[in-house]
Tab-separated table of C-alpha atoms in Angstrom:
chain	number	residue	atom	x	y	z
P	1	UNK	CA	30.911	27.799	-9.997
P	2	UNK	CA	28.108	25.473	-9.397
P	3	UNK	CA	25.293	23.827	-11.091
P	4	UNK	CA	22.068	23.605	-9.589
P	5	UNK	CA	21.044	20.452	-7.596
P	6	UNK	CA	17.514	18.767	-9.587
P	7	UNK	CA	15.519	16.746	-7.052
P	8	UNK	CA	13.902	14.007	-9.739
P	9	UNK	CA	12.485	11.835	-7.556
P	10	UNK	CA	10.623	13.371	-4.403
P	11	UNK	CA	9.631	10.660	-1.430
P	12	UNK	CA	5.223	10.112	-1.248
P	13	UNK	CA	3.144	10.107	2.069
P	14	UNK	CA	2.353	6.943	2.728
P	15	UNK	CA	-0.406	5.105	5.062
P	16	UNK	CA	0.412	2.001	7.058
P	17	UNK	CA	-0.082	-0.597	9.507
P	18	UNK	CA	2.084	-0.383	12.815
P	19	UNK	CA	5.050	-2.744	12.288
P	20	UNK	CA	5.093	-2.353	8.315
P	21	UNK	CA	7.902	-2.120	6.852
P	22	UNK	CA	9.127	0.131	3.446
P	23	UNK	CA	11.441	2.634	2.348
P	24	UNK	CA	11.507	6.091	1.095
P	25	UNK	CA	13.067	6.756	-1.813
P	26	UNK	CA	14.576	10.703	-2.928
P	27	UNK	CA	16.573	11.017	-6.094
P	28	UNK	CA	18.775	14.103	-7.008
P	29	UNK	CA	21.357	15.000	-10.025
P	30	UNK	CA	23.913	17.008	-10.285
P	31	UNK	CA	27.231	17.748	-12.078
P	32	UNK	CA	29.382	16.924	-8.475
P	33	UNK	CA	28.837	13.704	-6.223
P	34	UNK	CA	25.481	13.905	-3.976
P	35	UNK	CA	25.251	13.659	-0.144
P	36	UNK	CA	21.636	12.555	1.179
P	37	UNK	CA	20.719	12.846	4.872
P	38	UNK	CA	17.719	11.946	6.316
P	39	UNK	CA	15.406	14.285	8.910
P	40	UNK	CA	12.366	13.309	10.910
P	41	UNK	CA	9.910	15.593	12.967
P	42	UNK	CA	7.029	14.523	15.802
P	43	UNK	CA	5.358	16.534	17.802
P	44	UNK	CA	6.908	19.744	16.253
P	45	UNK	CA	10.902	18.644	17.282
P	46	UNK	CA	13.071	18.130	13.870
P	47	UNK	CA	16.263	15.970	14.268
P	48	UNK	CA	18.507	14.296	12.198
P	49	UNK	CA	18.658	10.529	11.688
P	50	UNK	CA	21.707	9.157	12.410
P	51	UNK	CA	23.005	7.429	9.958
P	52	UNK	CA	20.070	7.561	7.890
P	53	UNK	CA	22.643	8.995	4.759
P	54	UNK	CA	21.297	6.545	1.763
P	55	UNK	CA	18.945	7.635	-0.970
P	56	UNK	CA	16.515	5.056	0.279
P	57	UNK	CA	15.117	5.619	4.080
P	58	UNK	CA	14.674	2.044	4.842
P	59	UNK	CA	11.463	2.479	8.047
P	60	UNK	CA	9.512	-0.058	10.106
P	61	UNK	CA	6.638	1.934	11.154
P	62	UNK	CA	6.224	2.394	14.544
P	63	UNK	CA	4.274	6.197	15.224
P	64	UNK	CA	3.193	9.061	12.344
P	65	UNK	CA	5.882	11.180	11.872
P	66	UNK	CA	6.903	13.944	9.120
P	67	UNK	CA	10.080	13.147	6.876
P	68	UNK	CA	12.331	15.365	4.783
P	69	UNK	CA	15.309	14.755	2.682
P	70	UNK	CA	18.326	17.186	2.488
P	71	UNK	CA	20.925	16.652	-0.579
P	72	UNK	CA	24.400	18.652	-1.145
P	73	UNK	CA	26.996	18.526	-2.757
P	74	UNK	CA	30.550	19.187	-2.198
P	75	UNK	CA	30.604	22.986	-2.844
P	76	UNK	CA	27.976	22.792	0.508
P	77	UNK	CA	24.992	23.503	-1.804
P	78	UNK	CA	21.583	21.920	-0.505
P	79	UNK	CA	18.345	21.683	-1.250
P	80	UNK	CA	15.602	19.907	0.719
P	81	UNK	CA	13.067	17.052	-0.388
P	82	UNK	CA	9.248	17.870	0.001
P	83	UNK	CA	7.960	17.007	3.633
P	84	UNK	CA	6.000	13.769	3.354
P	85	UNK	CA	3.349	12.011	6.215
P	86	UNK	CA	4.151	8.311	7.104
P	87	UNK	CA	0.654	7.867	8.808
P	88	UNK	CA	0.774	4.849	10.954
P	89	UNK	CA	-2.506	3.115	12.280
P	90	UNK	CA	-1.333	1.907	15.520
P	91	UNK	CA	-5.085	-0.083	15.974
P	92	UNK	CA	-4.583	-2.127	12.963
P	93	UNK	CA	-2.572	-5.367	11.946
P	94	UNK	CA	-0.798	-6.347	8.883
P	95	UNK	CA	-2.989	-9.301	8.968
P	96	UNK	CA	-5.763	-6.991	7.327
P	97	UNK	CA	-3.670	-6.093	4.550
P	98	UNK	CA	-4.400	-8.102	1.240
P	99	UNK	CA	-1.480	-11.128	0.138
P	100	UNK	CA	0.980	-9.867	-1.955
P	101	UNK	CA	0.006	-5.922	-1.264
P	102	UNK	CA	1.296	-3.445	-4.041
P	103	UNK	CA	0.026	-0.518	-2.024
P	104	UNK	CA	-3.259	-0.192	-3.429
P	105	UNK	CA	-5.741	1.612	-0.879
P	106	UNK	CA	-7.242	-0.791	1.537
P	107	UNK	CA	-10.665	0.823	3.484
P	108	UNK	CA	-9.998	0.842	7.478
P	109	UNK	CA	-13.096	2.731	8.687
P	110	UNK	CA	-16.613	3.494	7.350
P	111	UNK	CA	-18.792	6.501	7.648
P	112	UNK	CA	-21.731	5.995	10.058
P	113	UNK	CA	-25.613	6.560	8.886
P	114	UNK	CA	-27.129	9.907	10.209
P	115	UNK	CA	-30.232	11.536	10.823
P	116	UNK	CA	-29.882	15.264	12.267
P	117	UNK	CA	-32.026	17.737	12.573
P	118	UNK	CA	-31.810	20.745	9.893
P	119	UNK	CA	-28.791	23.565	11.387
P	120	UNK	CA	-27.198	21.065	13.246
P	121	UNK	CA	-23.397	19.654	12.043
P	122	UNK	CA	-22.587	16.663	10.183
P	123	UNK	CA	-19.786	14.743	10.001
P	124	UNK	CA	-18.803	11.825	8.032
P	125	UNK	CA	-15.182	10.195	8.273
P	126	UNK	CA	-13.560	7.223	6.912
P	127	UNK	CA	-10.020	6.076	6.524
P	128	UNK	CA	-7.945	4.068	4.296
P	129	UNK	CA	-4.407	2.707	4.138
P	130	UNK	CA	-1.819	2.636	0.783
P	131	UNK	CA	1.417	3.215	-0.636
P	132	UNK	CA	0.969	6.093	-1.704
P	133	UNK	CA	-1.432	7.118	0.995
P	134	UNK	CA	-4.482	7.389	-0.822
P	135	UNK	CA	-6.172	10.606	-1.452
P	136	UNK	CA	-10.077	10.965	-1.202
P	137	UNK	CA	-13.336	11.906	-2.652
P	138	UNK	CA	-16.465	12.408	-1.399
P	139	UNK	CA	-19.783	11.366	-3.293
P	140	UNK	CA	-23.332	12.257	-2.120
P	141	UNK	CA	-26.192	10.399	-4.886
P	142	UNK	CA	-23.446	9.729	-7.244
P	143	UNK	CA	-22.180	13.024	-7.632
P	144	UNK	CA	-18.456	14.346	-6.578
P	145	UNK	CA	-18.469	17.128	-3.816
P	146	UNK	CA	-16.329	19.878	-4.808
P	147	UNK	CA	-14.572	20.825	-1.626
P	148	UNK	CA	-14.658	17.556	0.367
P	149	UNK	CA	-11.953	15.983	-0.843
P	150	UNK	CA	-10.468	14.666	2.957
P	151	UNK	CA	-11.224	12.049	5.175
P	152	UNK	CA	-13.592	14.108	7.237
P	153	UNK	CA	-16.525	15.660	5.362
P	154	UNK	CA	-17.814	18.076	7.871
P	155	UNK	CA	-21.384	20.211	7.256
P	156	UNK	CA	-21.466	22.908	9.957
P	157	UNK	CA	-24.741	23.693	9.073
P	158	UNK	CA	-26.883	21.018	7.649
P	159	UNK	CA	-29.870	21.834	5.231
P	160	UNK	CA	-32.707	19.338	3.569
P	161	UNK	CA	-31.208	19.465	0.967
P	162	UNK	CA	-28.335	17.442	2.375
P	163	UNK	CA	-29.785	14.568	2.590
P	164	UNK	CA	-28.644	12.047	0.552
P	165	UNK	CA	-26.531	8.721	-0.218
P	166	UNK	CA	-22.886	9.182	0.688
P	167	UNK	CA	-19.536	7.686	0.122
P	168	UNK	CA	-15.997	8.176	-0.336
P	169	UNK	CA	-13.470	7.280	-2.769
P	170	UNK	CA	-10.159	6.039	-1.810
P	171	UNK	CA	-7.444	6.116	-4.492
P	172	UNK	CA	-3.710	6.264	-5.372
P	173	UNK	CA	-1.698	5.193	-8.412
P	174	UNK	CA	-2.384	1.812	-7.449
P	175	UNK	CA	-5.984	1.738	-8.291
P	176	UNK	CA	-9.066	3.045	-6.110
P	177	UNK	CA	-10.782	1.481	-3.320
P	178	UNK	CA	-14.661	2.965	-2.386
P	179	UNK	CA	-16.082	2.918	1.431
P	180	UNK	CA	-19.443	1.448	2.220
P	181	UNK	CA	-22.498	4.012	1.181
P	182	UNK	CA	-24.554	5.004	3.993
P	183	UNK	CA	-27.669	7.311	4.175
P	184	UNK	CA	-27.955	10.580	5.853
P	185	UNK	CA	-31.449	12.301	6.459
P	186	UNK	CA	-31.653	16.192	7.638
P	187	UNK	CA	-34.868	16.760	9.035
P	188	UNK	CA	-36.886	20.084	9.763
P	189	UNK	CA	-36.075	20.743	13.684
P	190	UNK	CA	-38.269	19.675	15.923
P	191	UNK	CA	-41.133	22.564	17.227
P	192	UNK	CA	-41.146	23.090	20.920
P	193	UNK	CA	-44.062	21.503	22.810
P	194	UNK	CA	-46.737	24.368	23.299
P	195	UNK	CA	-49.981	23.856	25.900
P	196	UNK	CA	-53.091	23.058	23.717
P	197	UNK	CA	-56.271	25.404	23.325
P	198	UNK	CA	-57.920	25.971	26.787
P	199	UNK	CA	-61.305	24.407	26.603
P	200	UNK	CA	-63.809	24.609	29.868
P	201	UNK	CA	-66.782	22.496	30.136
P	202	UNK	CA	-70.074	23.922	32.413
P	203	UNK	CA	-72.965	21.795	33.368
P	204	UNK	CA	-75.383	23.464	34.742
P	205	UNK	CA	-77.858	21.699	36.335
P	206	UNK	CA	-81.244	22.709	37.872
P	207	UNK	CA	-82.992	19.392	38.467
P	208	UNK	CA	-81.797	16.777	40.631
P	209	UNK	CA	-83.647	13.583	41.636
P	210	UNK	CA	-82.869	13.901	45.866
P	211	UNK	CA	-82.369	17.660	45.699
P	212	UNK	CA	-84.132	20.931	45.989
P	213	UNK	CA	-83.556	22.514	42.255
P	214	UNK	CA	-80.733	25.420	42.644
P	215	UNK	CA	-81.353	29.241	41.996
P	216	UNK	CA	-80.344	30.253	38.812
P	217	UNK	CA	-77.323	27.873	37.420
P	218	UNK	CA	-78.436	28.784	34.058
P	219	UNK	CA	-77.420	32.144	34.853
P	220	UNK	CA	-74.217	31.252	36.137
P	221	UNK	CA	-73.428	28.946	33.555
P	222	UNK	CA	-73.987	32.189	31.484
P	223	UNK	CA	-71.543	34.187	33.629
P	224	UNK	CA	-68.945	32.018	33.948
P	225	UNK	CA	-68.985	31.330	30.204
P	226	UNK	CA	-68.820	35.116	29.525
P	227	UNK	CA	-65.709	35.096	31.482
P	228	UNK	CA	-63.718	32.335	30.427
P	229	UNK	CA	-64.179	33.326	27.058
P	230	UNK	CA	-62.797	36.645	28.056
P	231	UNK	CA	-59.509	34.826	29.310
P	232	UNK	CA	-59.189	32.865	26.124
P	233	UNK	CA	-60.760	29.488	27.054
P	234	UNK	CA	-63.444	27.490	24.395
P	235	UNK	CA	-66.508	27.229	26.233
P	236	UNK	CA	-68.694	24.259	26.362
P	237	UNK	CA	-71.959	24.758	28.202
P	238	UNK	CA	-74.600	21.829	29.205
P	239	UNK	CA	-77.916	22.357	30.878
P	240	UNK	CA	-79.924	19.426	32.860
């Protein structure tokens, strides 16, 4: 007989600098003496971590990775932690964290102003560090965006009525942290260049200071205006 093993404290995702250093934490109870050990995966390979056999997972961030938890006891029960992200930033410094960080989010990258044409995509990112890593809301004129609640906000298909003043909000237990607003316009698509109305101008002229006057150019002018009308052309028609 066995009792069941409780997981009461799960390890968080968190979101770091490269080179920071923390530990994640997994609780468990049960009515027999606990056994922890430590897994990692990257790039879809899962291995143990040797010697990593503590309830604390002591890391010095180095590359995102995946993290799990198994705990059993001595009747070779187990049960696994939840999988949790330790997102690394490998372009930024500690030296942009705040003194004396708790873990409260800390904005890395701001969405970019846009103007697109209507049917084309948008897409707005930003990123933010925190322990927790922080989760995120998006905002267009003040009001929350049901479904865009990640650090891209992607509109395959952008109407007029997308346009707007966007940002995101940043936040963990630790308090909230709010990116830079920005402006995005959708416009109506540009309309394909077109050739303008065909216009023709005739001059017919039947007096001429140092020539003989002509035949009949006011019956040509006639002719030839009765035909380029016929091919879709406005006529203009001067005489002398």
């Amino acid at each position: 007989f066995s009792a069941a093993i409780v997981i009461t404290e799960q390890p968080v995702s968190v979101s770091v600098p490269v080179g920071y250093s923390f530990a994640l934490r997994c609780r468990a109870e049960a009515c027999t003496s606990l056994q922890y050990q430590w897994f990692c995966q990257h790039q879809s390979v899962c291995c143990q971590i040797p010697g990593a056999t503590e309830q604390d997972l002591l890391i010095t961030a180095q590359q995102t990775q995946l993290y799990t938890c198994r705990v059993n006891d001595i009747y070779k029960n187990a049960v696994f932690s939840n999988w949790v992200k330790v997102e690394v930033h490998q372009c930024v410094g500690r030296g942009l964290l705040p003194q004396l960080w708790r873990g409260e989010p800390v904005i890395i990258l701001n969405p970019i102003e846009q103007k697109v044409e209507e049917g084309k995509p948008v897409q707005l990112q930003c990123a933010a560090m925190g322990v927790p890593a922080p989760s995120f809301q998006w905002y267009r004129n003040g009001n929350a965006l049901e479904h865009q609640k990640k650090k891209k906000l992607w509109i395959n298909h952008a109407k007029v009525s997308d346009s707007g003043t966007y940002l995101c909000c940043a936040s963990n237990s630790y308090g909230e942290h709010w990116t830079n607003a920005v402006d995005i316009h959708v416009g109506e698509p540009s309309q394909p260049t077109s050739a303008t109305d065909k216009i023709a101008l005739l001059v017919g002229n039947n007096h001429y200071q140092h020539h003989p006057n002509l035949m009949a150019p006011v019956t040509d002018v006639f002719e030839l205006s009765r035909l380029l009308k016929q091919l879709g052309f406005q006529v203009v028609s001067l005489l002398d």
